[in-house]
Amino acid sequence: MDVHQIAEIFFETAEFLEMKGENPFKVRAYDKAARVIDGLAKPVEYYAEKGELESIPGIGKSIAEKITEILKTGKCRYHEDLKKEFPPAILTLMNIQGLGPKKAYVLYKEMKIGSVEELEKAAREGKLRDLKGFGRKTEENILKGIEMAKSQGGRLLIGTALPMAEEIIAHLKKLPEVRAISEAGSLRRRRETIGDIDILVASSESKPIMEAFVRLPIVKEILAKGDTKASVLTAENLQVDLRVVSPESYGAALQYFTGSKEHNIKLRTMAEAMGYKINEYGVFRVKDNKKIAGETEESVYKVLGLQMIPPEIRESGEEIKAAQKGEIPRLVAMEDIKGDLHVHSHWSDGVNTFEELAGQAQSMGYEYIGLSDHSQSLKVAKGLTPERMKKQGKEIDELNKKFKNFTILKGVELDILPDGKLDFEDELLEKLDVVTASVHSNFKQDKKTITGRLCSACKNPNVDIIGHPSGRIMGQRDGYEVDWDEFLKTAARTETAVEINSFPERLDLRDTYCKELKDMGGKVTINTDAHNVHHFAWMKFGVSVARRGWLEDKDVLNTYSKDKLLKWLKSRKEK
DNA sequence: GCCGTTTTCGGCCCGACTGTTTTCAGTCG
């Protein structure tokens, strides 16, 4: 059973319970359990088989039993019973901005409204304004919310959201009142998709900033505007939230608005036990309400006895335990990257010449690129035959003679064929510097077959890297089915690196699997899969994924110098 | 419902904004 389906059952359970006015902490327990399950790196079955479900933080006896039940029957009795109490589409009401469980429940109880269509009709007829807790304004907002929900296409890729945020920040930065500014929220944590853009400003004068913000050219509509906080909607129906705090509170506010929710709850609970209180204005000593930290983020963590925790790993709370023990590693960073091992040229489906690619890579400070045009089977991408490979190799050799302190490594993106065989013979592969093997065909095969294809590629000593291992393209397709535990173990054991593909739609290997692979002793490479020179810029998204997966420079092959990399590649073949 | 170098019972993060109220509940992050 897919973890997301299990998580969904608990998400819904939480929402039903909240509508019914159940104990809010019980609601939160289900909500938390759902989020925890959704983020598990190992399959739930792994814990269930070992009887270790309750060892997962946030999962206790009751929810563990329900997970077991779901794994066995596909359903949860408790959830099914709750579902029966409401019309089938009632939860969709809560997708409407401004409508939460309480109002949704009133709508159902008083007017038998159970779907967005019924809600829209009632609102248009002016029937909502007389309900308790509702009014004309609420009715208007509901209609607006319905329009928004209709036109909104869900979450945005970080590759889309980050440039938008950077543009807004660049605009606001010009204001003389702005002392400091940063993105916050899931964007700053560099999640792969973003629900809305959060921006935080430090200033002693919030008013002119709020005014300038709501008048930005991108703003289509102002959703809310107070003294220090405003929300707007862009023409693309993306919500942007701005918060202004005084410079003395900037660090505390940045910490607070970066989240995650889970991380903040853990941090605040911990602070309370130490006699402190944290809010977005600072850390305060409870006994005399004296502020003891808050100007910088570092100060907030320091006063709690914690190492500074990078935003990318502020998720489950596990990072807080590590920070207490001083075990937060120095995460890999853009400046560590010394090359890109997955690059296409005009020889296959890329557009640039070797010289152009090399020039761009050199301008980024790289020592090398690994040229990896497609192999012969991928005919739609002008895959190279062995003859063309040989010819390409010669051209690269010639070109390399002209470079100083830069090298094009000879390589290929080798198709893993449907039967698990590879697209080139070993004697050709042996002559290459670096071989990336990828699945490009027969995505519908079952999990065992696909996993077998990936693992048999790992077992060939001539294969150095597995490219975009899940095959997903966010917003387009889910990717093929992989037994991750088996695949990652095989990759680690055979010392085959796994690629983090930096294409914003791919970001594949994903963060949670990075951490799992690291724990198994495996290595990754962070590559762009560039098909033109501009794609090199996407490296930063791959680096973010690696950081979210707690990876250090030693875990990432392309942080190695050229000599160290070649030595590593050679040594693993000899084993 | 979960959890415990205070606890197996009694807690559970915290504040801004809105709209409906006449002091506050609901929603959001």
Short mmCIF file of C-alpha atoms in Angstrom, two decimals, chain A residues 76-444:
data_model
loop_
_atom_site.label_atom_id
_atom_site.label_comp_id
_atom_site.label_asym_id
_atom_site.label_seq_id
_atom_site.Cartn_x
_atom_site.Cartn_y
_atom_site.Cartn_z
CA CYS A 76 -9.53 1.73 8.70
CA ARG A 77 -12.79 1.02 10.49
CA TYR A 78 -12.58 4.17 12.60
CA HIS A 79 -12.06 6.32 9.50
CA GLU A 80 -14.86 4.55 7.62
CA ASP A 81 -17.29 5.17 10.49
CA LEU A 82 -16.41 8.87 10.60
CA LYS A 83 -16.80 9.10 6.83
CA LYS A 84 -20.36 7.76 7.08
CA GLU A 85 -21.38 10.67 9.27
CA PHE A 86 -20.81 13.20 6.48
CA PRO A 87 -21.57 13.65 2.79
CA PRO A 88 -18.76 12.25 0.64
CA ALA A 89 -17.39 15.56 -0.64
CA ILE A 90 -17.53 17.54 2.59
CA LEU A 91 -13.75 17.72 3.04
CA THR A 92 -13.42 19.53 -0.27
CA LEU A 93 -15.19 22.48 1.38
CA MET A 94 -12.09 23.03 3.46
CA ASN A 95 -9.99 23.56 0.35
CA ILE A 96 -11.74 26.91 0.10
CA GLN A 97 -9.61 29.69 1.56
CA GLY A 98 -11.19 30.95 4.77
CA LEU A 99 -13.33 27.89 5.32
CA GLY A 100 -12.15 25.67 8.11
CA PRO A 101 -13.67 22.71 9.88
CA LYS A 102 -15.95 24.72 12.16
CA LYS A 103 -17.66 26.68 9.42
CA ALA A 104 -17.80 23.63 7.18
CA TYR A 105 -19.60 21.78 9.95
CA VAL A 106 -22.12 24.59 10.41
CA LEU A 107 -22.79 24.58 6.65
CA TYR A 108 -23.50 20.89 6.74
CA LYS A 109 -25.48 20.87 10.00
CA GLU A 110 -27.66 23.88 9.24
CA MET A 111 -28.02 23.73 5.46
CA LYS A 112 -27.00 20.21 4.44
CA ILE A 113 -24.29 21.65 2.24
CA GLY A 114 -21.83 18.89 1.39
CA SER A 115 -20.04 19.95 -1.78
CA VAL A 116 -18.42 22.99 -3.33
CA GLU A 117 -21.21 23.15 -5.96
CA GLU A 118 -23.91 23.31 -3.28
CA LEU A 119 -21.86 25.86 -1.39
CA GLU A 120 -21.49 28.09 -4.44
CA LYS A 121 -25.21 27.94 -5.16
CA ALA A 122 -26.18 28.82 -1.61
CA ALA A 123 -23.66 31.66 -1.49
CA ARG A 124 -24.89 33.12 -4.79
CA GLU A 125 -28.44 33.03 -3.50
CA GLY A 126 -27.38 34.91 -0.38
CA LYS A 127 -28.40 32.12 1.92
CA LEU A 128 -25.25 31.94 3.98
CA ARG A 129 -25.23 35.41 5.51
CA ASP A 130 -27.79 34.59 8.19
CA LEU A 131 -26.00 31.54 9.54
CA LYS A 132 -24.44 31.94 12.98
CA GLY A 133 -20.88 33.17 12.66
CA PHE A 134 -21.39 34.05 8.98
CA GLY A 135 -22.20 37.40 7.41
CA ARG A 136 -22.24 39.23 4.09
CA LYS A 137 -18.48 39.50 4.03
CA THR A 138 -18.00 35.80 4.76
CA GLU A 139 -20.37 34.99 1.93
CA GLU A 140 -18.37 37.17 -0.46
CA ASN A 141 -15.11 35.63 0.68
CA ILE A 142 -16.45 32.14 0.15
CA LEU A 143 -17.36 33.00 -3.43
CA LYS A 144 -13.92 34.48 -3.96
CA GLY A 145 -12.34 31.42 -2.41
CA ILE A 146 -14.28 29.15 -4.76
CA GLU A 147 -13.06 31.13 -7.77
CA MET A 148 -9.51 30.89 -6.50
CA ALA A 149 -9.71 27.16 -5.87
CA LYS A 150 -11.03 26.67 -9.39
CA SER A 151 -8.16 28.51 -11.03
CA GLN A 152 -5.35 27.30 -8.80
CA GLY A 153 -3.20 24.48 -10.07
CA GLY A 154 -1.88 23.26 -6.75
CA ARG A 155 1.67 23.62 -5.50
CA LEU A 156 4.44 25.29 -7.43
CA LEU A 157 7.80 23.74 -8.20
CA ILE A 158 10.65 25.32 -6.29
CA GLY A 159 12.26 26.03 -9.65
CA THR A 160 9.32 28.32 -10.44
CA ALA A 161 8.70 29.78 -6.98
CA LEU A 162 12.25 30.72 -6.09
CA PRO A 163 12.84 33.07 -9.04
CA MET A 164 9.48 34.74 -8.35
CA ALA A 165 10.41 35.27 -4.71
CA GLU A 166 13.80 36.60 -5.71
CA GLU A 167 12.15 39.13 -7.98
CA ILE A 168 9.82 40.37 -5.22
CA ILE A 169 12.74 40.56 -2.82
CA ALA A 170 14.78 42.55 -5.33
CA HIS A 171 11.91 45.05 -5.64
CA LEU A 172 11.40 45.50 -1.91
CA LYS A 173 15.11 45.66 -1.21
CA LYS A 174 15.22 49.04 -2.93
CA LEU A 175 13.08 50.62 -0.20
CA PRO A 176 15.20 52.66 2.20
CA GLU A 177 13.22 51.35 5.19
CA VAL A 178 14.18 47.72 4.54
CA ARG A 179 17.07 46.71 6.79
CA ALA A 180 17.06 43.01 5.97
CA ILE A 181 14.88 40.75 3.86
CA SER A 182 14.63 37.03 3.21
CA GLU A 183 12.34 34.40 1.92
CA ALA A 184 10.96 32.16 4.68
CA GLY A 185 8.64 29.15 4.97
CA SER A 186 8.93 26.05 2.84
CA LEU A 187 10.71 28.06 0.16
CA ARG A 188 13.60 28.79 2.51
CA ARG A 189 13.60 25.16 3.57
CA ARG A 190 13.85 24.41 -0.16
CA ARG A 191 11.06 21.89 -0.31
CA GLU A 192 10.55 20.48 -3.77
CA THR A 193 7.17 22.15 -4.11
CA ILE A 194 5.89 25.36 -2.55
CA GLY A 195 2.33 26.25 -1.54
CA ASP A 196 2.88 29.99 -1.18
CA ILE A 197 5.74 32.45 -0.93
CA ASP A 198 6.62 33.84 2.50
CA ILE A 199 8.79 36.92 2.79
CA LEU A 200 10.14 38.49 5.96
CA VAL A 201 11.46 42.02 6.33
CA ALA A 202 13.35 43.68 9.18
CA SER A 203 12.46 47.34 9.57
CA SER A 204 11.54 49.86 12.21
CA GLU A 205 8.93 51.36 9.90
CA SER A 206 6.50 48.80 8.60
CA LYS A 207 3.96 51.09 6.98
CA PRO A 208 5.78 52.18 3.80
CA ILE A 209 6.84 48.58 3.22
CA MET A 210 3.32 47.25 3.50
CA GLU A 211 2.14 49.93 1.12
CA ALA A 212 4.87 49.21 -1.42
CA PHE A 213 4.23 45.48 -1.17
CA VAL A 214 0.53 45.59 -1.98
CA ARG A 215 1.29 47.92 -4.88
CA LEU A 216 3.85 45.65 -6.53
CA PRO A 217 3.02 45.10 -10.21
CA ILE A 218 2.60 41.36 -9.65
CA VAL A 219 -0.28 41.90 -7.21
CA LYS A 220 -3.71 41.05 -8.56
CA GLU A 221 -5.60 41.16 -5.30
CA ILE A 222 -5.02 42.02 -1.66
CA LEU A 223 -6.26 39.21 0.55
CA ALA A 224 -5.38 40.75 3.89
CA LYS A 225 -3.46 43.79 5.08
CA GLY A 226 -2.66 44.77 8.65
CA ASP A 227 0.11 46.80 10.28
CA THR A 228 2.80 44.17 10.03
CA LYS A 229 1.35 41.41 7.91
CA ALA A 230 -0.19 41.27 4.46
CA SER A 231 -1.20 38.62 1.95
CA VAL A 232 -1.64 39.16 -1.76
CA LEU A 233 -2.52 37.11 -4.77
CA THR A 234 -0.49 37.31 -7.97
CA ALA A 235 -1.91 37.08 -11.47
CA GLU A 236 -0.92 33.40 -11.46
CA ASN A 237 -3.04 32.95 -8.32
CA LEU A 238 -0.01 32.41 -6.18
CA GLN A 239 -0.30 33.70 -2.63
CA VAL A 240 2.53 35.83 -1.28
CA ASP A 241 2.68 36.64 2.44
CA LEU A 242 4.77 39.47 3.81
CA ARG A 243 5.65 40.04 7.44
CA VAL A 244 7.55 42.99 8.84
CA VAL A 245 9.29 42.89 12.23
CA SER A 246 11.71 45.19 13.99
CA PRO A 247 15.43 44.52 13.40
CA GLU A 248 15.87 43.33 17.02
CA SER A 249 13.40 40.52 16.32
CA TYR A 250 14.52 39.60 12.84
CA GLY A 251 16.35 36.41 13.79
CA ALA A 252 13.52 35.12 15.95
CA ALA A 253 11.00 35.96 13.25
CA LEU A 254 13.08 34.34 10.53
CA GLN A 255 13.39 31.23 12.67
CA TYR A 256 9.68 31.23 13.35
CA PHE A 257 8.48 31.84 9.80
CA THR A 258 10.85 29.35 8.29
CA GLY A 259 9.29 26.51 10.25
CA SER A 260 8.56 23.76 9.75
CA LYS A 261 5.58 23.67 12.03
CA GLU A 262 6.84 20.45 13.56
CA HIS A 263 10.30 21.89 14.12
CA ASN A 264 8.89 24.99 15.81
CA ILE A 265 6.58 23.04 18.09
CA LYS A 266 9.50 20.90 19.21
CA LEU A 267 11.69 23.95 19.71
CA ARG A 268 9.10 25.82 21.74
CA THR A 269 8.26 22.84 23.89
CA MET A 270 11.93 22.43 24.60
CA ALA A 271 12.31 26.12 25.42
CA GLU A 272 9.40 25.97 27.83
CA ALA A 273 11.06 23.15 29.75
CA MET A 274 14.10 25.40 30.10
CA GLY A 275 12.05 28.28 31.47
CA TYR A 276 11.97 30.20 28.19
CA LYS A 277 9.24 31.31 25.85
CA ILE A 278 9.77 31.72 22.11
CA ASN A 279 7.67 33.77 19.75
CA GLU A 280 8.46 35.67 16.58
CA TYR A 281 9.87 38.57 18.61
CA GLY A 282 12.50 36.70 20.52
CA VAL A 283 13.37 34.24 23.23
CA PHE A 284 12.13 35.43 26.64
CA ARG A 285 12.90 34.26 30.17
CA VAL A 286 9.54 33.37 31.69
CA LYS A 287 10.26 34.52 35.28
CA ASP A 288 10.99 38.15 34.40
CA ASN A 289 9.93 38.31 30.75
CA LYS A 290 13.43 39.45 29.83
CA LYS A 291 14.40 39.02 26.22
CA ILE A 292 17.56 36.97 25.94
CA ALA A 293 17.89 36.35 22.19
CA GLY A 294 16.33 37.09 18.86
CA GLU A 295 18.35 39.48 16.76
CA THR A 296 19.88 36.64 14.79
CA GLU A 297 18.71 33.12 14.13
CA GLU A 298 21.97 31.77 15.53
CA SER A 299 21.26 33.51 18.85
CA VAL A 300 17.90 31.75 19.14
CA TYR A 301 19.44 28.31 18.71
CA LYS A 302 22.47 29.16 20.81
CA VAL A 303 20.50 30.25 23.86
CA LEU A 304 18.68 26.91 23.77
CA GLY A 305 22.01 25.10 23.77
CA LEU A 306 21.68 24.10 20.15
CA GLN A 307 23.93 24.19 17.13
CA MET A 308 22.62 26.38 14.34
CA ILE A 309 20.33 24.18 12.26
CA PRO A 310 20.29 24.84 8.50
CA PRO A 311 16.77 25.64 7.21
CA GLU A 312 16.75 22.70 4.79
CA ILE A 313 16.71 20.11 7.58
CA ARG A 314 14.21 21.81 9.89
CA GLU A 315 11.53 19.21 9.45
CA SER A 316 10.74 16.35 11.78
CA GLY A 317 12.40 17.38 15.03
CA GLU A 318 15.11 14.76 14.66
CA GLU A 319 17.47 17.60 13.76
CA ILE A 320 16.93 19.18 17.19
CA LYS A 321 18.19 16.06 18.94
CA ALA A 322 21.23 16.08 16.67
CA ALA A 323 21.84 19.77 17.38
CA GLN A 324 21.73 19.12 21.12
CA LYS A 325 24.54 16.63 20.71
CA GLY A 326 26.46 18.86 18.32
CA GLU A 327 25.93 16.35 15.54
CA ILE A 328 24.60 18.58 12.78
CA PRO A 329 27.04 18.03 9.92
CA ARG A 330 28.34 20.73 7.64
CA LEU A 331 25.96 20.24 4.75
CA VAL A 332 27.21 20.23 1.17
CA ALA A 333 26.98 23.66 -0.47
CA MET A 334 27.11 25.14 -3.96
CA GLU A 335 30.73 26.23 -3.47
CA ASP A 336 31.77 22.60 -2.93
CA ILE A 337 30.65 21.54 -6.38
CA LYS A 338 33.56 20.99 -8.74
CA GLY A 339 31.81 19.62 -11.79
CA ASP A 340 28.69 18.27 -13.40
CA LEU A 341 28.61 14.66 -14.52
CA HIS A 342 25.40 14.61 -16.53
CA VAL A 343 25.54 16.93 -19.51
CA HIS A 344 24.13 16.53 -23.03
CA SER A 345 25.60 18.09 -26.17
CA HIS A 346 24.25 18.59 -29.68
CA TRP A 347 25.52 15.12 -30.48
CA SER A 348 22.31 13.74 -28.92
CA ASP A 349 19.36 15.83 -27.69
CA GLY A 350 21.30 18.76 -26.22
CA VAL A 351 21.77 21.98 -28.19
CA ASN A 352 25.29 23.18 -27.37
CA THR A 353 28.77 22.35 -28.61
CA PHE A 354 31.45 20.95 -26.34
CA GLU A 355 33.17 24.36 -26.32
CA GLU A 356 29.99 26.14 -25.23
CA LEU A 357 29.30 23.62 -22.48
CA ALA A 358 32.88 23.74 -21.26
CA GLY A 359 32.85 27.55 -21.29
CA GLN A 360 29.72 27.72 -19.17
CA ALA A 361 31.08 25.13 -16.74
CA GLN A 362 34.35 27.05 -16.40
CA SER A 363 32.46 30.27 -15.72
CA MET A 364 30.83 28.46 -12.80
CA GLY A 365 34.24 27.58 -11.43
CA TYR A 366 34.06 23.89 -12.29
CA GLU A 367 37.11 21.71 -12.94
CA TYR A 368 35.31 19.24 -15.14
CA ILE A 369 32.12 18.10 -16.80
CA GLY A 370 31.16 14.57 -17.66
CA LEU A 371 29.70 14.50 -21.13
CA SER A 372 26.85 12.01 -21.14
CA ASP A 373 24.97 11.94 -24.41
CA HIS A 374 22.34 9.25 -24.87
CA SER A 375 23.19 5.75 -26.04
CA GLN A 376 21.99 4.17 -29.28
CA SER A 377 18.60 2.78 -28.18
CA LEU A 378 17.19 6.18 -27.37
CA LYS A 379 16.60 6.99 -30.99
CA VAL A 380 14.22 9.91 -30.32
CA ALA A 381 17.12 11.65 -28.65
CA LYS A 382 19.64 10.90 -31.39
CA GLY A 383 21.32 8.29 -29.19
CA LEU A 384 24.95 7.62 -30.16
CA THR A 385 26.02 4.39 -31.86
CA PRO A 386 29.36 2.84 -30.82
CA GLU A 387 30.90 4.36 -33.96
CA ARG A 388 29.71 7.87 -33.09
CA MET A 389 30.88 7.33 -29.51
CA LYS A 390 34.36 6.63 -30.80
CA LYS A 391 34.29 9.72 -32.98
CA GLN A 392 33.02 11.84 -30.11
CA GLY A 393 35.81 10.51 -27.90
CA LYS A 394 38.42 11.66 -30.37
CA GLU A 395 36.97 15.17 -30.54
CA ILE A 396 36.95 15.39 -26.77
CA ASP A 397 40.58 14.29 -26.61
CA GLU A 398 41.54 17.02 -29.07
CA LEU A 399 39.63 19.66 -27.16
CA ASN A 400 41.01 18.64 -23.78
CA LYS A 401 44.50 19.40 -25.01
CA LYS A 402 43.51 23.07 -25.32
CA PHE A 403 42.14 23.45 -21.79
CA LYS A 404 44.06 24.61 -18.78
CA ASN A 405 42.74 23.31 -15.47
CA PHE A 406 39.60 21.99 -17.07
CA THR A 407 38.65 18.58 -18.47
CA ILE A 408 35.76 17.07 -20.33
CA LEU A 409 35.33 13.54 -19.03
CA LYS A 410 34.17 11.02 -21.58
CA GLY A 411 30.90 9.41 -20.67
CA VAL A 412 27.44 8.33 -21.67
CA GLU A 413 23.91 8.25 -20.38
CA LEU A 414 23.45 4.59 -21.00
CA ASP A 415 20.00 3.09 -21.44
CA ILE A 416 19.07 0.28 -19.10
CA LEU A 417 17.06 -1.83 -21.53
CA PRO A 418 13.68 -3.38 -20.66
CA ASP A 419 15.28 -6.77 -19.98
CA GLY A 420 17.89 -5.27 -17.64
CA LYS A 421 20.74 -5.48 -20.17
CA LEU A 422 22.80 -2.42 -20.99
CA ASP A 423 22.81 -0.56 -24.28
CA PHE A 424 26.59 -0.89 -24.91
CA GLU A 425 29.05 -3.74 -24.57
CA ASP A 426 31.47 -3.73 -21.66
CA GLU A 427 34.51 -3.27 -23.87
CA LEU A 428 33.14 0.11 -24.99
CA LEU A 429 32.11 1.14 -21.47
CA GLU A 430 35.53 0.26 -20.07
CA LYS A 431 37.11 2.99 -22.17
CA LEU A 432 34.90 5.74 -20.79
CA ASP A 433 35.69 7.88 -17.74
CA VAL A 434 32.21 7.92 -16.25
CA VAL A 435 29.07 5.96 -17.10
CA THR A 436 25.58 6.95 -15.98
CA ALA A 437 22.89 4.33 -16.54
CA SER A 438 19.24 5.33 -16.68
CA VAL A 439 15.82 3.85 -17.36
CA HIS A 440 14.05 5.54 -20.28
CA SER A 441 11.59 2.89 -21.40
CA ASN A 442 8.86 0.49 -20.25
CA PHE A 443 7.90 2.51 -17.15
CA LYS A 444 4.82 0.38 -16.61
#
